[in-house]
Amino acid sequence: MLNPFKPEKAVIREIIHETADTTTYTFSFSEANLQKGFRYHPGQFNMLTIFGIGEAPISISSNNNMDSGVFQHTVRRVGNVTNALAKMKVGDSVGIRGPYGTGWPLNVLEVKNLLLVAGGIGLAPLRPVIQEVMYRRQDFGQVELLYGARTPGELLYTREFEQWRQAGIIVRLTVDAVPEGVTWDGSVGVVTKLFDEMSSEPFDTLVFTCGPEIMMSFVVRGLVNRGFVPEQIYVSLERRMNCGVKKCGKCQIGPKFVCRDGPVFAYAELLTLPEEVLGGVAG
Amino acid sequence: MSKPKIAIYKMSSCAGCQLEILNFEPMLLDLLGAVDLSYFVMAKRENEEGPYDIGLVEGAITCGEEISRLKKARQQCRMLVAFGSCACYGGLPSIKNWTSEREIEERVYPQPHLLESTTAYGIDHYVTVDAYLKGCPASREELLEFVKGVLLGIKPYLRPHSVCVECKLHENVCLFTSQGKVCMGPVTTAGCGALCPANNKPCEGCRGPANDANTESLARTFDEYGLHRSDVVRLFRKFAGMTPEFSRGAEVL
Amino acid sequence: MTTQTIHVDYLARVEGEGAIKIKVKDNEITDLELRIFEPPRFFQGFLVGRKYSEVPGIVSRICGICPASHQITAIQALEDALGVKVSRQTKDLRLLLALSQWIQSHTLHIYFLALPDFLGYESSISMARDHLPAVQRALKLKRLGNDLTALIGGREVHPVTPTIGGFTRVPRREELQVIGERLAEARADALETLDLVASLNFPAFERNCEHIALTEENAYAVNGGRIISNCGLNIPIWHYRNHIKERQVPHSHALHSYVEDRGSFLVGPLARVNLNWDKLNPRALKAVEGVRKMFPSFNPFHSIVARAVEVIHSIEVCLDLIERLDPQPEELDYTVQAGEGFAATEAPRGLLYHSYRLDEEGVVKAADIVTPTAHNVANMEEDLRAFAPGVLDLPLEEATLKCEMVIRNYDPCISCSVHFLRLEIERE
Amino acid sequence: MSVPVMKVTEMKWPALSLLDKDGIAEFAENLAERYLVFGPVAKGSEYVFAPVGKGEVLELNYHTTILPPKKLLHQPFEVLFSFHEDGIQENIVEQPKQIIFGIHPCDVHAIQILDKAYSVEYEDPYYMNKRKNTLIIALNCSEPAETCFCQSLGTGPFLKDGYDLLLTDIGEAYLVEVGSEAGMELVEAVNLRPAARVALVEKQKVYENARRKFRKRLLTQGLHELLESNFRHPIWEKLKEECLACGSCTMVCPTCFCYNVVDKLDLSLKSGKRTREWDSCMLLEYAQVALGHNFRKDRDARVKQRIYHKLLYYEPQFGTLGCVGCGRCIKTCVKKIDITDVVSRIRGE
Ligand SMILES: Cc1cc2nc3c(=O)[nH]c(=O)nc-3n(C[C@H](O)[C@H](O)[C@H](O)COP(=O)(O)OP(=O)(O)OC[C@H]3O[C@@H](n4cnc5c(N)ncnc54)[C@H](O)[C@@H]3O)c2cc1C
Ligand code: SF4
Ligand code: SF4
Ligand code: SF4
């Protein structure tokens, strides 16, 4: 019987320090066949095991299209598993099972213009979207990223911004605060502040957003105020997960299992749930 | 991490929690392979000087001398642990806190002026505490989880919820709803394996308040079961009467 | 003129915190203090106002090493106050529980607290390096005592099942038999323990003093009997307070127990073995024949041998009890009434006395608890006073160790001695 | 019996037989020779499913058990796998065939719900391994307990399908009906006394009689709309004050499936086990994520989650209500919080 709870061994191939507390790890499964068959969509996640410490759901921050024989996770140190991972070295191995969940509706819907709104670590599941856009740029129209972090030093993937811009993606950045001695010519304030300067219009645009729930609640509210409708806004939710496969029950919101029906949901769908999501905006 | 150095401090206590370390028996030698019991006066004559990695403090703080010893322990230890309910909440010694110090002293000693004794507090009244190992006595399993956690640099999983959860997991007959005996289980932290109910004895709350303990509601149920107000007060002011949760339970009626 | 000070900052390997200070001037002891830093916890104070039914759970926390003794004694005192009679089964189970603690506590003392002194180690942990089999034997015996305590009492430290009238849960016969097999196997370990301690080199030191223990007609008394001594004391338990008093002496840090018109006295394994030797279990008597000639003994260092004897005795008695027990749940039925009750038992460290006065609601109006260590503390000082001059010629280091050993002979359980006072603190 | 539950008709296995009441113990013993047999036995004043057949007294007149028989399939504690330096050892062992003897209709229905929860999309191999090796000897209820309301939900007091054998107490004996091939084999093996078809008339009488004895009910009509429109009913504020958040109600529920996962390392820190144990949405930590953020911090949110999950969310998830009316959560609640009462209060009754 296939055991969905059994992690497979994956080896750390490369470690890239993004910020003081966030790191991107490149993995490949020890077993070549597994790695070959490992296919996923932008927005899906894996369950990452550190044996003896636990398991955590982590978005896949790379894109399949490159077919590089590896995949990436970008992880912020916040607790047991993520701290333990931070202590590992290239060559060490972890347990991985996945991919799980629905991704962004890139292949499901006709997508023309894209507005991506990310906060902090929330950029990780959107990075594969950006990579997808770059991979088949001609399929998309205007693509714009609004990205906020607490400080300039906490922005992820900064080394890739130039590439993204070269691919014709509008990248707008903001930070909550600029520590003394740091130069910053971007905007200062929460990510919704970028709405005032953004180029995206509601027409023919899909919005993907990921970040802290409180941020997303302001994002959806701000967008609705600017004429976007809940049907065109997609959010990636975070909930407690112990299985990733609809068994442990933790991630339920109403009848939805975030691990399987999500983590990406149309905002319109969330509005039909009795339990309030996104900081009570829905209710 | 190399072998962490552990120091065991005794304050006002029965020594039962420290004894639980020796009670590891079959595992004791393995444990000693993993950690250094550097300062353990009950078991050793030659005790090393600090600093230590972990300080396990047993007992409530009931006098000035203990306060200064505790503060010194805090300086000496990277992590300071409240080891057992006395250290977590003041424990049983805190029962006296609701009677005047003088009156209590006079009941025991002919010449009370020779004593110096203060309100019994848990150690976090005076110093910051890194971890709490609840229970009277503290649980060996939890101590072990904690030690492994330190070795690994993680926060161990210690049950935060009510005793009822473990009571149900072990399928005990509920003393409260089946036998009409009032039980502190619904508001008390699990981790003991619901030991008392498993032995057909209501939980006495020795591990202190559980996550989100709704003590007021439980106190009202005690009342409905015909308990006198003073009985309810006694139930809440026993092992952890100094905690805000149990105080609310004691005072609601 | 030479002044010498023997100063033990921390009495190690005793339960609780104490220190010794002896000042000697020109070979005369000028000052001798057995200090106890242990702050008082006022059990007798805060027991007042609590319900009788809470008392066993509360007094258990007087001492983590002999909690069951406190429970049994309190329960029996309360039963005396409430007029509750208990079954043979309950008495048997209580005896089993008390003896399980003797096994555990004596093993702890012999191997972990006392033996390292005799063999020249600072602790059993360092002793384990050279004497691994002995330490493993100790761990096995101690676990056995603990497992038996847990089987009867529900938990090793602070048992939960003992209650007024009996037990909230009784073990099944099969469970008892499983542990019975282990007890039978442990006989060999207990004998080896006796051989080991009997072969030790004991300081030649004797001090004639009053030895007090419980005694029974046909059994080696544990949970009841009459209080007797080698100096003619022979009283029922409820006369305890007519004969045994406490005084607060200015130079001391503890309430000193004494027999009215006489003085300090010794309780514990040595006193029991001295006074009740013939009542040891017959199989045990045979097994300990080799040390017969050591007793009666007034050498306090022989108490470690007395403990080994009692471990053997306890195992045999437990085996007999297990043989006949088939515990059945019992109705615990009684009415609460006002009254006063008394009880004394032999805790591992010796005579333990509890008495309570209850009002008609069952609320405690007065509590009186005297623990074995509290009984012994005056005698410890007396021992030291007599012993110290003999070691003054030794190097200070060695003299200090020898003095500590005198105290450790008592296996003092300082936190449980609710009567201890703290007078002065001297730390670094 | 196979999974998911197959529909069996009486036509396929027409054999009706009778099992004398004093033959029950012998029957159980006989089964115990070939199967692990679990049945209701007394534990103090309550009942629990425990191994029977070797001298233990089967108490078929039990009202309900503390824990549902779910515990035999989705265990309170379970090791998922052990790990060591060179690999993972899955804890999926050769499962001995087991029989749940004397299980009530509500609990059979609950198992059918769990079957769905544990087989949709990703099969849970631990559950399914046990489930596939489990036979069900159900017992129709003739004496519903005070807290029972299965009748309102169509999950009792009598069972229509989902059993291998079905017993009904028709007075002097148990009527035995066969529900599967495996059940047929069980009957043949012990050589039961054949029953006349009129026994079915007796059975019908017992049924009618049992139906009249229910004291609790939960009106399901319009339940969805009712709950959907009362998410902010003042009753939730009251329950927030009342509920102890002790978790008992969910621990005893036969359809609750949530679990928590904990890794346990050996002291060597090199090997260990991944374990799971029942969890509960009533507990504060249940919806807590890293850095302490909690999606259901307030007790009323959790009370609501439990009740809404049972009565509203299961339906879209698994096509059936999540409550089978066993009454365990009512019986176990120290605060006497009663799911049927909550619904009637919302209805304004
Ligand atoms: C779909 C999804 C995708 C995610 N993607 C990323 C990502 O790409 N990068 C990243 O850094 N983080 C991501 N997270 C958050 C990440 O899962 C948590 O930070 C992580 O679980 C924390 O685990 P820990 O052991 O380090 O923390 P601890 O606080 O020690 O966690 C203890 C346990 O609590 C549970 N838990 C705690 N927090 C969370 C949480 N936020 N979500 C789910 N379970 C939790 C887990 O069971 C965990 O084992 C994602 C979460 C979800 C649900
Ligand atoms: S006996 Fe006590 S702890 Fe156990 S379920 Fe009942 S109330 Fe909870
Ligand atoms: S059993 Fe009752 S008190 Fe406990 S969590 Fe459930 S509803 Fe609340
Ligand atoms: S919700 Fe209550 S009555 Fe319904 S199935 Fe669960 S325990 Fe039984």
PDB file of N, CA and C in Angstrom, chain C residues 88-128:
ATOM      1  N   ARG C  88      -8.264  -6.573  56.481  1.00  0.00           N
ATOM      2  CA  ARG C  88      -6.973  -7.249  56.454  1.00  0.00           C
ATOM      3  C   ARG C  88      -6.262  -6.933  55.135  1.00  0.00           C
ATOM      4  N   GLN C  89      -7.040  -6.948  54.047  1.00  0.00           N
ATOM      5  CA  GLN C  89      -6.464  -6.669  52.725  1.00  0.00           C
ATOM      6  C   GLN C  89      -5.784  -5.290  52.706  1.00  0.00           C
ATOM      7  N   THR C  90      -6.498  -4.302  53.252  1.00  0.00           N
ATOM      8  CA  THR C  90      -5.934  -2.958  53.276  1.00  0.00           C
ATOM      9  C   THR C  90      -4.656  -2.935  54.102  1.00  0.00           C
ATOM     10  N   LYS C  91      -4.686  -3.628  55.236  1.00  0.00           N
ATOM     11  CA  LYS C  91      -3.475  -3.650  56.075  1.00  0.00           C
ATOM     12  C   LYS C  91      -2.323  -4.297  55.326  1.00  0.00           C
ATOM     13  N   ASP C  92      -2.639  -5.377  54.627  1.00  0.00           N
ATOM     14  CA  ASP C  92      -1.598  -6.075  53.873  1.00  0.00           C
ATOM     15  C   ASP C  92      -1.019  -5.173  52.784  1.00  0.00           C
ATOM     16  N   LEU C  93      -1.923  -4.514  52.073  1.00  0.00           N
ATOM     17  CA  LEU C  93      -1.443  -3.659  50.980  1.00  0.00           C
ATOM     18  C   LEU C  93      -0.622  -2.497  51.517  1.00  0.00           C
ATOM     19  N   ARG C  94      -1.050  -1.986  52.671  1.00  0.00           N
ATOM     20  CA  ARG C  94      -0.272  -0.885  53.264  1.00  0.00           C
ATOM     21  C   ARG C  94       1.117  -1.353  53.672  1.00  0.00           C
ATOM     22  N   LEU C  95       1.173  -2.576  54.190  1.00  0.00           N
ATOM     23  CA  LEU C  95       2.474  -3.110  54.588  1.00  0.00           C
ATOM     24  C   LEU C  95       3.365  -3.274  53.355  1.00  0.00           C
ATOM     25  N   LEU C  96       2.757  -3.784  52.307  1.00  0.00           N
ATOM     26  CA  LEU C  96       3.490  -3.957  51.052  1.00  0.00           C
ATOM     27  C   LEU C  96       4.025  -2.608  50.560  1.00  0.00           C
ATOM     28  N   LEU C  97       3.168  -1.606  50.639  1.00  0.00           N
ATOM     29  CA  LEU C  97       3.542  -0.271  50.186  1.00  0.00           C
ATOM     30  C   LEU C  97       4.688   0.279  51.031  1.00  0.00           C
ATOM     31  N   ALA C  98       4.553   0.128  52.366  1.00  0.00           N
ATOM     32  CA  ALA C  98       5.595   0.655  53.250  1.00  0.00           C
ATOM     33  C   ALA C  98       6.919  -0.055  52.980  1.00  0.00           C
ATOM     34  N   LEU C  99       6.853  -1.364  52.808  1.00  0.00           N
ATOM     35  CA  LEU C  99       8.100  -2.111  52.604  1.00  0.00           C
ATOM     36  C   LEU C  99       8.710  -1.826  51.235  1.00  0.00           C
ATOM     37  N   SER C 100       7.845  -1.562  50.257  1.00  0.00           N
ATOM     38  CA  SER C 100       8.393  -1.218  48.934  1.00  0.00           C
ATOM     39  C   SER C 100       9.270   0.014  49.083  1.00  0.00           C
ATOM     40  N   GLN C 101       8.844   0.911  49.963  1.00  0.00           N
ATOM     41  CA  GLN C 101       9.624   2.113  50.200  1.00  0.00           C
ATOM     42  C   GLN C 101      10.898   1.841  50.967  1.00  0.00           C
ATOM     43  N   TRP C 102      10.826   0.886  51.895  1.00  0.00           N
ATOM     44  CA  TRP C 102      12.057   0.511  52.593  1.00  0.00           C
ATOM     45  C   TRP C 102      13.074   0.018  51.576  1.00  0.00           C
ATOM     46  N   ILE C 103      12.616  -0.841  50.670  1.00  0.00           N
ATOM     47  CA  ILE C 103      13.547  -1.398  49.686  1.00  0.00           C
ATOM     48  C   ILE C 103      14.162  -0.262  48.861  1.00  0.00           C
ATOM     49  N   GLN C 104      13.311   0.603  48.380  1.00  0.00           N
ATOM     50  CA  GLN C 104      13.770   1.694  47.532  1.00  0.00           C
ATOM     51  C   GLN C 104      14.694   2.640  48.290  1.00  0.00           C
ATOM     52  N   SER C 105      14.230   3.058  49.455  1.00  0.00           N
ATOM     53  CA  SER C 105      14.966   4.074  50.204  1.00  0.00           C
ATOM     54  C   SER C 105      16.280   3.521  50.761  1.00  0.00           C
ATOM     55  N   HIS C 106      16.230   2.305  51.291  1.00  0.00           N
ATOM     56  CA  HIS C 106      17.463   1.703  51.826  1.00  0.00           C
ATOM     57  C   HIS C 106      18.487   1.502  50.720  1.00  0.00           C
ATOM     58  N   THR C 107      18.012   1.053  49.543  1.00  0.00           N
ATOM     59  CA  THR C 107      18.947   0.851  48.435  1.00  0.00           C
ATOM     60  C   THR C 107      19.577   2.180  48.041  1.00  0.00           C
ATOM     61  N   LEU C 108      18.741   3.187  47.967  1.00  0.00           N
ATOM     62  CA  LEU C 108      19.237   4.518  47.646  1.00  0.00           C
ATOM     63  C   LEU C 108      20.308   4.929  48.642  1.00  0.00           C
ATOM     64  N   HIS C 109      20.001   4.717  49.907  1.00  0.00           N
ATOM     65  CA  HIS C 109      20.964   5.152  50.918  1.00  0.00           C
ATOM     66  C   HIS C 109      22.242   4.336  50.874  1.00  0.00           C
ATOM     67  N   ILE C 110      22.076   3.017  50.844  1.00  0.00           N
ATOM     68  CA  ILE C 110      23.271   2.165  50.880  1.00  0.00           C
ATOM     69  C   ILE C 110      24.200   2.517  49.726  1.00  0.00           C
ATOM     70  N   TYR C 111      23.664   2.463  48.507  1.00  0.00           N
ATOM     71  CA  TYR C 111      24.552   2.562  47.348  1.00  0.00           C
ATOM     72  C   TYR C 111      24.865   3.989  46.920  1.00  0.00           C
ATOM     73  N   PHE C 112      23.871   4.861  47.033  1.00  0.00           N
ATOM     74  CA  PHE C 112      24.079   6.195  46.455  1.00  0.00           C
ATOM     75  C   PHE C 112      24.581   7.200  47.483  1.00  0.00           C
ATOM     76  N   LEU C 113      24.110   7.046  48.728  1.00  0.00           N
ATOM     77  CA  LEU C 113      24.447   8.071  49.702  1.00  0.00           C
ATOM     78  C   LEU C 113      25.607   7.652  50.612  1.00  0.00           C
ATOM     79  N   ALA C 114      25.621   6.396  51.039  1.00  0.00           N
ATOM     80  CA  ALA C 114      26.610   6.002  52.040  1.00  0.00           C
ATOM     81  C   ALA C 114      27.832   5.294  51.465  1.00  0.00           C
ATOM     82  N   LEU C 115      27.611   4.321  50.582  1.00  0.00           N
ATOM     83  CA  LEU C 115      28.702   3.477  50.115  1.00  0.00           C
ATOM     84  C   LEU C 115      29.893   4.250  49.521  1.00  0.00           C
ATOM     85  N   PRO C 116      29.623   5.289  48.721  1.00  0.00           N
ATOM     86  CA  PRO C 116      30.768   6.015  48.146  1.00  0.00           C
ATOM     87  C   PRO C 116      31.766   6.466  49.226  1.00  0.00           C
ATOM     88  N   ASP C 117      31.297   6.849  50.406  1.00  0.00           N
ATOM     89  CA  ASP C 117      32.203   7.247  51.494  1.00  0.00           C
ATOM     90  C   ASP C 117      33.124   6.098  51.859  1.00  0.00           C
ATOM     91  N   PHE C 118      32.514   4.924  52.031  1.00  0.00           N
ATOM     92  CA  PHE C 118      33.295   3.782  52.499  1.00  0.00           C
ATOM     93  C   PHE C 118      34.292   3.329  51.442  1.00  0.00           C
ATOM     94  N   LEU C 119      33.896   3.439  50.185  1.00  0.00           N
ATOM     95  CA  LEU C 119      34.775   2.938  49.128  1.00  0.00           C
ATOM     96  C   LEU C 119      35.674   4.032  48.564  1.00  0.00           C
ATOM     97  N   GLY C 120      35.522   5.245  49.083  1.00  0.00           N
ATOM     98  CA  GLY C 120      36.439   6.300  48.663  1.00  0.00           C
ATOM     99  C   GLY C 120      36.071   6.996  47.371  1.00  0.00           C
ATOM    100  N   TYR C 121      34.776   7.190  47.156  1.00  0.00           N
ATOM    101  CA  TYR C 121      34.352   7.964  45.985  1.00  0.00           C
ATOM    102  C   TYR C 121      33.528   9.146  46.446  1.00  0.00           C
ATOM    103  N   GLU C 122      33.447  10.117  45.552  1.00  0.00           N
ATOM    104  CA  GLU C 122      32.669  11.287  45.934  1.00  0.00           C
ATOM    105  C   GLU C 122      31.181  11.056  45.659  1.00  0.00           C
ATOM    106  N   SER C 123      30.866  10.120  44.756  1.00  0.00           N
ATOM    107  CA  SER C 123      29.464   9.840  44.471  1.00  0.00           C
ATOM    108  C   SER C 123      29.356   8.488  43.803  1.00  0.00           C
ATOM    109  N   SER C 124      28.141   7.981  43.746  1.00  0.00           N
ATOM    110  CA  SER C 124      27.948   6.693  43.078  1.00  0.00           C
ATOM    111  C   SER C 124      28.182   6.834  41.589  1.00  0.00           C
ATOM    112  N   ILE C 125      28.070   8.065  41.104  1.00  0.00           N
ATOM    113  CA  ILE C 125      28.295   8.275  39.677  1.00  0.00           C
ATOM    114  C   ILE C 125      29.756   7.992  39.361  1.00  0.00           C
ATOM    115  N   SER C 126      30.666   8.517  40.206  1.00  0.00           N
ATOM    116  CA  SER C 126      32.073   8.201  39.964  1.00  0.00           C
ATOM    117  C   SER C 126      32.379   6.758  40.373  1.00  0.00           C
ATOM    118  N   MET C 127      31.629   6.263  41.367  1.00  0.00           N
ATOM    119  CA  MET C 127      31.838   4.882  41.804  1.00  0.00           C
ATOM    120  C   MET C 127      31.521   3.903  40.665  1.00  0.00           C
ATOM    121  N   ALA C 128      30.554   4.318  39.820  1.00  0.00           N
ATOM    122  CA  ALA C 128      30.112   3.427  38.748  1.00  0.00           C
ATOM    123  C   ALA C 128      31.245   3.052  37.807  1.00  0.00           C
TER     124      ALA C 128
END
